[in-house]
Amino acid sequence: MSFIIRRIMFYLVAFLVAATINFLLPRLMPGNPIDIMFANAGNTMPPEAKKALAETFGFVERPLIEEYFIYLKSVFSWDFGVSIKKYPLTVMDVLMQALPWTLFLAGTSVILAFCIGSLLGIYAAWKRGGGFDSIISPSALAVQSVPALVIGILTLYLFGLVLEVLPTSYAYDPSLDPGFSWAYISSVFYHSLMPIGTLAFVSIGGYLITMRNNMIGQLGEEHVVMGHAKGLTDKRVRYNYAARNALLPSMTAFALSLGSVMGGSLIIEIVFNYPGLGNILFQGIIARDYPLIQGQLIIMTLAMLTANLLIDFIYIFLDPRLRKA
Amino acid sequence: MFKFLSIILRNKKATAGLLIVVAYICLALAAPFVTSHDPAKRVARPHQAPSVEHVMGSTRMGRDVYTQFVWGTRTSLMVGFSAGLIVTVIGTLIGVTAGYFGGVIDESLNFITNIALVIPQLPLLLVLAAFIGKSDPFMIAIIIGLTSWAWGARVTRAQTLTLRRREFVEASEQIGEPSWRIICVELMPNLLSIIGFNFIGSVVYTIITQATLEFLGLGDPLAVSWGNMLYNAQTSSAITVGAWWEMLAPCFAIVTIGIGLSLLNFGVDEISNPRLRTLGAINKAVKAQKKFDQTYKSAKGAAS
């Protein structure tokens, strides 16, 4: 149990660091940060709102350390101020509308990519040097270096505009009402095919390579040789002896890749005009909506830390040594 | 140098990668000689399809796509290499210091590294770039460099830790060599392949990330770069109106340089770690042996 407690303490510190960056950045800028934040707001915001926002960000005439604690208090009470672009709405409201879509996109594609990539990696390593390995491994290397942005644009062009088989924007048909109806769910599925497909495709290569390399390391180990010597089936040696151990370092790579998958998801949403965080953020950036951009860092960090915590639990499941520690 | 080159040329992946990268470097250096227009000036009618005069067509603003592509190569490579340098220097310094000195130094540096790893990169970069304002490519290189060193530091630290226990390092300690000498003379040469891997990987990462930040509208709109080409194409909805060439050129550029650098990287990795190879040579030998066995058998059969 102490392992989990240690991890949670660590995530708390990481969260504080992200919040501190948000606190310090406006203060490091020349001029009055709140005025700069509002430079693009024009006349859409009344002066009271400006004052309230200043308080949220701790811009009150106090010593810096007190300002910091006022800011932290507002962060921990989920108050990220009001959005400049969508004025009456708070940053929290705007982000919370979009977050489920991003989690859906990133979550589904990352799990899909990890499972497919790892399975392919296991096979590539098992028949190392065979026909499958010598085709799939170099292509995985090539795919791995292609950014989500480019794949997204190319698939959008090919499937959305040339072949016209898949929708090019929105998360579901705008004429439908959200609800638990077959039409709505199938529409969501249909609209998510392209974004999830591209996102998964981009990250498969990385997982494949990691798994293949870990597997190759495992296959030379004595316990695998012993598994063969005991006359176990190939399948059993492959999955229960080699792959299970190769999965541990793969999980670490998986945890490290989550950040880039979330980044990729932001980009994909813009390309496919998907109503997630990325899209909201794109509008926010163009309007220089600083509270929104800052709130996004906090929310994304939080999502990342939660995912990491889940992975820690999986670690305990995979590695019995951690249960006793 | 020639010896190093001949080692690389023996590996197919590394050779292909090296060729692509060298081609781009030459293109970037020769930019003023291979283009005849100003990349930022209107030289054609808007959205012209590729033709003899404008080989890659023109943008919505009537700029020549080919010229922008060539000058953008300069920007991307410069940003990529400078950010890669920053990442490698910081990552190596932190990694080696943590791995070599151990104890409290290691624990605190490792803690910082882990925190930097767990905070999502792109959202952090968005906040930094947004507050800096219209970031020119150089500024983007600096912020990417300062935020992306964690992975390299982690890998370098792990390698340093294993080297630290080897006999040659312990021997140098016994004869009283100062720490700086052990680090520079004993450890560094053995870390070179990891440092190189880290550097090339960071260059790829930076080129992609710079393009992404500019695509999101956080770059300096006056700079000529692949990311700005994408941004302009996206905001003028080039794809929807059928001007695919405006999107294709920067996409092609980012993909090929990315693949080139990665191939070089993995080729070098295979050279230094033979276990990762796809065993082309051994398979060939096995096949040759089988063929030989068969002809031998049939020859024997014919004789008897």
PDB file of N, CA, C and O in Angstrom, chain A residues 280-322:
ATOM      1  N   ILE A 280     -11.854  23.704 -28.628  1.00  0.00           N
ATOM      2  CA  ILE A 280     -12.115  24.838 -27.741  1.00  0.00           C
ATOM      3  C   ILE A 280     -10.841  25.665 -27.586  1.00  0.00           C
ATOM      4  O   ILE A 280     -10.839  26.881 -27.641  1.00  0.00           O
ATOM      5  N   LEU A 281      -9.731  24.932 -27.436  1.00  0.00           N
ATOM      6  CA  LEU A 281      -8.447  25.567 -27.207  1.00  0.00           C
ATOM      7  C   LEU A 281      -8.017  26.394 -28.409  1.00  0.00           C
ATOM      8  O   LEU A 281      -7.492  27.491 -28.276  1.00  0.00           O
ATOM      9  N   PHE A 282      -8.253  25.841 -29.596  1.00  0.00           N
ATOM     10  CA  PHE A 282      -7.896  26.517 -30.843  1.00  0.00           C
ATOM     11  C   PHE A 282      -8.608  27.875 -30.905  1.00  0.00           C
ATOM     12  O   PHE A 282      -7.981  28.902 -31.172  1.00  0.00           O
ATOM     13  N   GLN A 283      -9.910  27.864 -30.592  1.00  0.00           N
ATOM     14  CA  GLN A 283     -10.658  29.126 -30.572  1.00  0.00           C
ATOM     15  C   GLN A 283     -10.108  30.042 -29.489  1.00  0.00           C
ATOM     16  O   GLN A 283      -9.985  31.254 -29.687  1.00  0.00           O
ATOM     17  N   GLY A 284      -9.774  29.441 -28.326  1.00  0.00           N
ATOM     18  CA  GLY A 284      -9.240  30.220 -27.226  1.00  0.00           C
ATOM     19  C   GLY A 284      -7.908  30.871 -27.575  1.00  0.00           C
ATOM     20  O   GLY A 284      -7.661  32.024 -27.226  1.00  0.00           O
ATOM     21  N   ILE A 285      -7.064  30.143 -28.283  1.00  0.00           N
ATOM     22  CA  ILE A 285      -5.748  30.675 -28.649  1.00  0.00           C
ATOM     23  C   ILE A 285      -5.911  31.843 -29.610  1.00  0.00           C
ATOM     24  O   ILE A 285      -5.269  32.882 -29.470  1.00  0.00           O
ATOM     25  N   ILE A 286      -6.799  31.677 -30.588  1.00  0.00           N
ATOM     26  CA  ILE A 286      -6.988  32.747 -31.561  1.00  0.00           C
ATOM     27  C   ILE A 286      -7.516  33.999 -30.865  1.00  0.00           C
ATOM     28  O   ILE A 286      -7.111  35.120 -31.166  1.00  0.00           O
ATOM     29  N   ALA A 287      -8.392  33.806 -29.862  1.00  0.00           N
ATOM     30  CA  ALA A 287      -8.941  34.957 -29.141  1.00  0.00           C
ATOM     31  C   ALA A 287      -8.045  35.384 -27.982  1.00  0.00           C
ATOM     32  O   ALA A 287      -8.403  36.289 -27.241  1.00  0.00           O
ATOM     33  N   ARG A 288      -6.886  34.743 -27.813  1.00  0.00           N
ATOM     34  CA  ARG A 288      -5.974  35.009 -26.684  1.00  0.00           C
ATOM     35  C   ARG A 288      -6.731  34.935 -25.359  1.00  0.00           C
ATOM     36  O   ARG A 288      -6.662  35.848 -24.529  1.00  0.00           O
ATOM     37  N   ASP A 289      -7.462  33.854 -25.162  1.00  0.00           N
ATOM     38  CA  ASP A 289      -8.245  33.652 -23.951  1.00  0.00           C
ATOM     39  C   ASP A 289      -7.342  32.985 -22.907  1.00  0.00           C
ATOM     40  O   ASP A 289      -7.355  31.774 -22.727  1.00  0.00           O
ATOM     41  N   TYR A 290      -6.549  33.815 -22.197  1.00  0.00           N
ATOM     42  CA  TYR A 290      -5.528  33.255 -21.299  1.00  0.00           C
ATOM     43  C   TYR A 290      -6.091  32.369 -20.192  1.00  0.00           C
ATOM     44  O   TYR A 290      -5.550  31.297 -19.933  1.00  0.00           O
ATOM     45  N   PRO A 291      -7.178  32.790 -19.510  1.00  0.00           N
ATOM     46  CA  PRO A 291      -7.692  31.902 -18.449  1.00  0.00           C
ATOM     47  C   PRO A 291      -8.034  30.515 -18.980  1.00  0.00           C
ATOM     48  O   PRO A 291      -7.776  29.511 -18.319  1.00  0.00           O
ATOM     49  N   LEU A 292      -8.562  30.463 -20.204  1.00  0.00           N
ATOM     50  CA  LEU A 292      -8.926  29.176 -20.783  1.00  0.00           C
ATOM     51  C   LEU A 292      -7.677  28.336 -21.049  1.00  0.00           C
ATOM     52  O   LEU A 292      -7.632  27.144 -20.725  1.00  0.00           O
ATOM     53  N   ILE A 293      -6.641  28.970 -21.631  1.00  0.00           N
ATOM     54  CA  ILE A 293      -5.414  28.236 -21.947  1.00  0.00           C
ATOM     55  C   ILE A 293      -4.771  27.718 -20.661  1.00  0.00           C
ATOM     56  O   ILE A 293      -4.262  26.602 -20.609  1.00  0.00           O
ATOM     57  N   GLN A 294      -4.843  28.533 -19.602  1.00  0.00           N
ATOM     58  CA  GLN A 294      -4.256  28.103 -18.321  1.00  0.00           C
ATOM     59  C   GLN A 294      -5.060  26.989 -17.685  1.00  0.00           C
ATOM     60  O   GLN A 294      -4.499  26.020 -17.174  1.00  0.00           O
ATOM     61  N   GLY A 295      -6.398  27.121 -17.750  1.00  0.00           N
ATOM     62  CA  GLY A 295      -7.260  26.089 -17.167  1.00  0.00           C
ATOM     63  C   GLY A 295      -7.029  24.755 -17.831  1.00  0.00           C
ATOM     64  O   GLY A 295      -7.011  23.709 -17.182  1.00  0.00           O
ATOM     65  N   GLN A 296      -6.780  24.805 -19.140  1.00  0.00           N
ATOM     66  CA  GLN A 296      -6.540  23.602 -19.915  1.00  0.00           C
ATOM     67  C   GLN A 296      -5.315  22.848 -19.419  1.00  0.00           C
ATOM     68  O   GLN A 296      -5.321  21.620 -19.348  1.00  0.00           O
ATOM     69  N   LEU A 297      -4.257  23.600 -19.028  1.00  0.00           N
ATOM     70  CA  LEU A 297      -3.048  22.926 -18.526  1.00  0.00           C
ATOM     71  C   LEU A 297      -3.383  22.153 -17.249  1.00  0.00           C
ATOM     72  O   LEU A 297      -2.967  21.001 -17.070  1.00  0.00           O
ATOM     73  N   ILE A 298      -4.156  22.803 -16.358  1.00  0.00           N
ATOM     74  CA  ILE A 298      -4.520  22.151 -15.098  1.00  0.00           C
ATOM     75  C   ILE A 298      -5.333  20.891 -15.368  1.00  0.00           C
ATOM     76  O   ILE A 298      -5.041  19.808 -14.830  1.00  0.00           O
ATOM     77  N   ILE A 299      -6.345  21.007 -16.228  1.00  0.00           N
ATOM     78  CA  ILE A 299      -7.230  19.874 -16.507  1.00  0.00           C
ATOM     79  C   ILE A 299      -6.445  18.732 -17.154  1.00  0.00           C
ATOM     80  O   ILE A 299      -6.577  17.560 -16.778  1.00  0.00           O
ATOM     81  N   MET A 300      -5.599  19.066 -18.120  1.00  0.00           N
ATOM     82  CA  MET A 300      -4.842  18.026 -18.803  1.00  0.00           C
ATOM     83  C   MET A 300      -3.859  17.350 -17.852  1.00  0.00           C
ATOM     84  O   MET A 300      -3.661  16.139 -17.903  1.00  0.00           O
ATOM     85  N   THR A 301      -3.225  18.153 -16.979  1.00  0.00           N
ATOM     86  CA  THR A 301      -2.304  17.564 -16.005  1.00  0.00           C
ATOM     87  C   THR A 301      -3.061  16.598 -15.108  1.00  0.00           C
ATOM     88  O   THR A 301      -2.601  15.484 -14.831  1.00  0.00           O
ATOM     89  N   LEU A 302      -4.245  17.024 -14.690  1.00  0.00           N
ATOM     90  CA  LEU A 302      -5.055  16.193 -13.822  1.00  0.00           C
ATOM     91  C   LEU A 302      -5.417  14.879 -14.514  1.00  0.00           C
ATOM     92  O   LEU A 302      -5.314  13.793 -13.922  1.00  0.00           O
ATOM     93  N   ALA A 303      -5.819  14.969 -15.786  1.00  0.00           N
ATOM     94  CA  ALA A 303      -6.180  13.767 -16.540  1.00  0.00           C
ATOM     95  C   ALA A 303      -4.980  12.837 -16.649  1.00  0.00           C
ATOM     96  O   ALA A 303      -5.073  11.617 -16.456  1.00  0.00           O
ATOM     97  N   MET A 304      -3.826  13.435 -16.926  1.00  0.00           N
ATOM     98  CA  MET A 304      -2.590  12.673 -17.068  1.00  0.00           C
ATOM     99  C   MET A 304      -2.233  11.963 -15.756  1.00  0.00           C
ATOM    100  O   MET A 304      -1.860  10.789 -15.743  1.00  0.00           O
ATOM    101  N   LEU A 305      -2.366  12.692 -14.631  1.00  0.00           N
ATOM    102  CA  LEU A 305      -2.005  12.109 -13.340  1.00  0.00           C
ATOM    103  C   LEU A 305      -2.959  10.981 -12.970  1.00  0.00           C
ATOM    104  O   LEU A 305      -2.538   9.946 -12.443  1.00  0.00           O
ATOM    105  N   THR A 306      -4.246  11.169 -13.256  1.00  0.00           N
ATOM    106  CA  THR A 306      -5.214  10.114 -12.971  1.00  0.00           C
ATOM    107  C   THR A 306      -4.880   8.862 -13.773  1.00  0.00           C
ATOM    108  O   THR A 306      -4.880   7.745 -13.234  1.00  0.00           O
ATOM    109  N   ALA A 307      -4.579   9.053 -15.053  1.00  0.00           N
ATOM    110  CA  ALA A 307      -4.229   7.908 -15.900  1.00  0.00           C
ATOM    111  C   ALA A 307      -2.996   7.210 -15.349  1.00  0.00           C
ATOM    112  O   ALA A 307      -2.926   5.980 -15.307  1.00  0.00           O
ATOM    113  N   ASN A 308      -2.021   7.991 -14.892  1.00  0.00           N
ATOM    114  CA  ASN A 308      -0.804   7.400 -14.331  1.00  0.00           C
ATOM    115  C   ASN A 308      -1.096   6.598 -13.074  1.00  0.00           C
ATOM    116  O   ASN A 308      -0.500   5.549 -12.849  1.00  0.00           O
ATOM    117  N   LEU A 309      -2.038   7.108 -12.268  1.00  0.00           N
ATOM    118  CA  LEU A 309      -2.408   6.397 -11.053  1.00  0.00           C
ATOM    119  C   LEU A 309      -3.028   5.045 -11.414  1.00  0.00           C
ATOM    120  O   LEU A 309      -2.710   4.015 -10.807  1.00  0.00           O
ATOM    121  N   LEU A 310      -3.891   5.043 -12.437  1.00  0.00           N
ATOM    122  CA  LEU A 310      -4.493   3.792 -12.901  1.00  0.00           C
ATOM    123  C   LEU A 310      -3.407   2.816 -13.331  1.00  0.00           C
ATOM    124  O   LEU A 310      -3.449   1.625 -13.010  1.00  0.00           O
ATOM    125  N   ILE A 311      -2.409   3.348 -14.045  1.00  0.00           N
ATOM    126  CA  ILE A 311      -1.329   2.481 -14.504  1.00  0.00           C
ATOM    127  C   ILE A 311      -0.551   1.902 -13.316  1.00  0.00           C
ATOM    128  O   ILE A 311      -0.128   0.752 -13.338  1.00  0.00           O
ATOM    129  N   ASP A 312      -0.422   2.709 -12.250  1.00  0.00           N
ATOM    130  CA  ASP A 312       0.247   2.189 -11.052  1.00  0.00           C
ATOM    131  C   ASP A 312      -0.487   0.977 -10.498  1.00  0.00           C
ATOM    132  O   ASP A 312       0.130   0.000 -10.066  1.00  0.00           O
ATOM    133  N   PHE A 313      -1.837   1.047 -10.519  1.00  0.00           N
ATOM    134  CA  PHE A 313      -2.622  -0.096 -10.039  1.00  0.00           C
ATOM    135  C   PHE A 313      -2.386  -1.316 -10.930  1.00  0.00           C
ATOM    136  O   PHE A 313      -2.261  -2.433 -10.435  1.00  0.00           O
ATOM    137  N   ILE A 314      -2.328  -1.075 -12.245  1.00  0.00           N
ATOM    138  CA  ILE A 314      -2.068  -2.188 -13.177  1.00  0.00           C
ATOM    139  C   ILE A 314      -0.687  -2.784 -12.886  1.00  0.00           C
ATOM    140  O   ILE A 314      -0.497  -3.996 -12.913  1.00  0.00           O
ATOM    141  N   TYR A 315       0.254  -1.911 -12.571  1.00  0.00           N
ATOM    142  CA  TYR A 315       1.604  -2.350 -12.216  1.00  0.00           C
ATOM    143  C   TYR A 315       1.560  -3.343 -11.060  1.00  0.00           C
ATOM    144  O   TYR A 315       2.200  -4.390 -11.086  1.00  0.00           O
ATOM    145  N   ILE A 316       0.778  -2.989 -10.039  1.00  0.00           N
ATOM    146  CA  ILE A 316       0.676  -3.865  -8.868  1.00  0.00           C
ATOM    147  C   ILE A 316       0.111  -5.206  -9.283  1.00  0.00           C
ATOM    148  O   ILE A 316       0.541  -6.266  -8.811  1.00  0.00           O
ATOM    149  N   PHE A 317      -0.858  -5.168 -10.200  1.00  0.00           N
ATOM    150  CA  PHE A 317      -1.463  -6.405 -10.678  1.00  0.00           C
ATOM    151  C   PHE A 317      -0.432  -7.244 -11.428  1.00  0.00           C
ATOM    152  O   PHE A 317      -0.358  -8.464 -11.256  1.00  0.00           O
ATOM    153  N   LEU A 318       0.391  -6.585 -12.248  1.00  0.00           N
ATOM    154  CA  LEU A 318       1.339  -7.321 -13.081  1.00  0.00           C
ATOM    155  C   LEU A 318       2.575  -7.782 -12.322  1.00  0.00           C
ATOM    156  O   LEU A 318       3.173  -8.794 -12.650  1.00  0.00           O
ATOM    157  N   ASP A 319       2.996  -6.978 -11.341  1.00  0.00           N
ATOM    158  CA  ASP A 319       4.242  -7.278 -10.649  1.00  0.00           C
ATOM    159  C   ASP A 319       3.974  -7.587  -9.180  1.00  0.00           C
ATOM    160  O   ASP A 319       3.822  -6.684  -8.367  1.00  0.00           O
ATOM    161  N   PRO A 320       3.906  -8.867  -8.831  1.00  0.00           N
ATOM    162  CA  PRO A 320       3.558  -9.251  -7.450  1.00  0.00           C
ATOM    163  C   PRO A 320       4.533  -8.693  -6.420  1.00  0.00           C
ATOM    164  O   PRO A 320       4.174  -8.521  -5.265  1.00  0.00           O
ATOM    165  N   ARG A 321       5.767  -8.386  -6.836  1.00  0.00           N
ATOM    166  CA  ARG A 321       6.748  -7.880  -5.866  1.00  0.00           C
ATOM    167  C   ARG A 321       6.266  -6.583  -5.239  1.00  0.00           C
ATOM    168  O   ARG A 321       6.567  -6.287  -4.088  1.00  0.00           O
ATOM    169  N   LEU A 322       5.510  -5.775  -6.021  1.00  0.00           N
ATOM    170  CA  LEU A 322       5.069  -4.476  -5.517  1.00  0.00           C
ATOM    171  C   LEU A 322       3.991  -4.613  -4.449  1.00  0.00           C
ATOM    172  O   LEU A 322       3.778  -3.716  -3.666  1.00  0.00           O
TER     173      LEU A 322
END
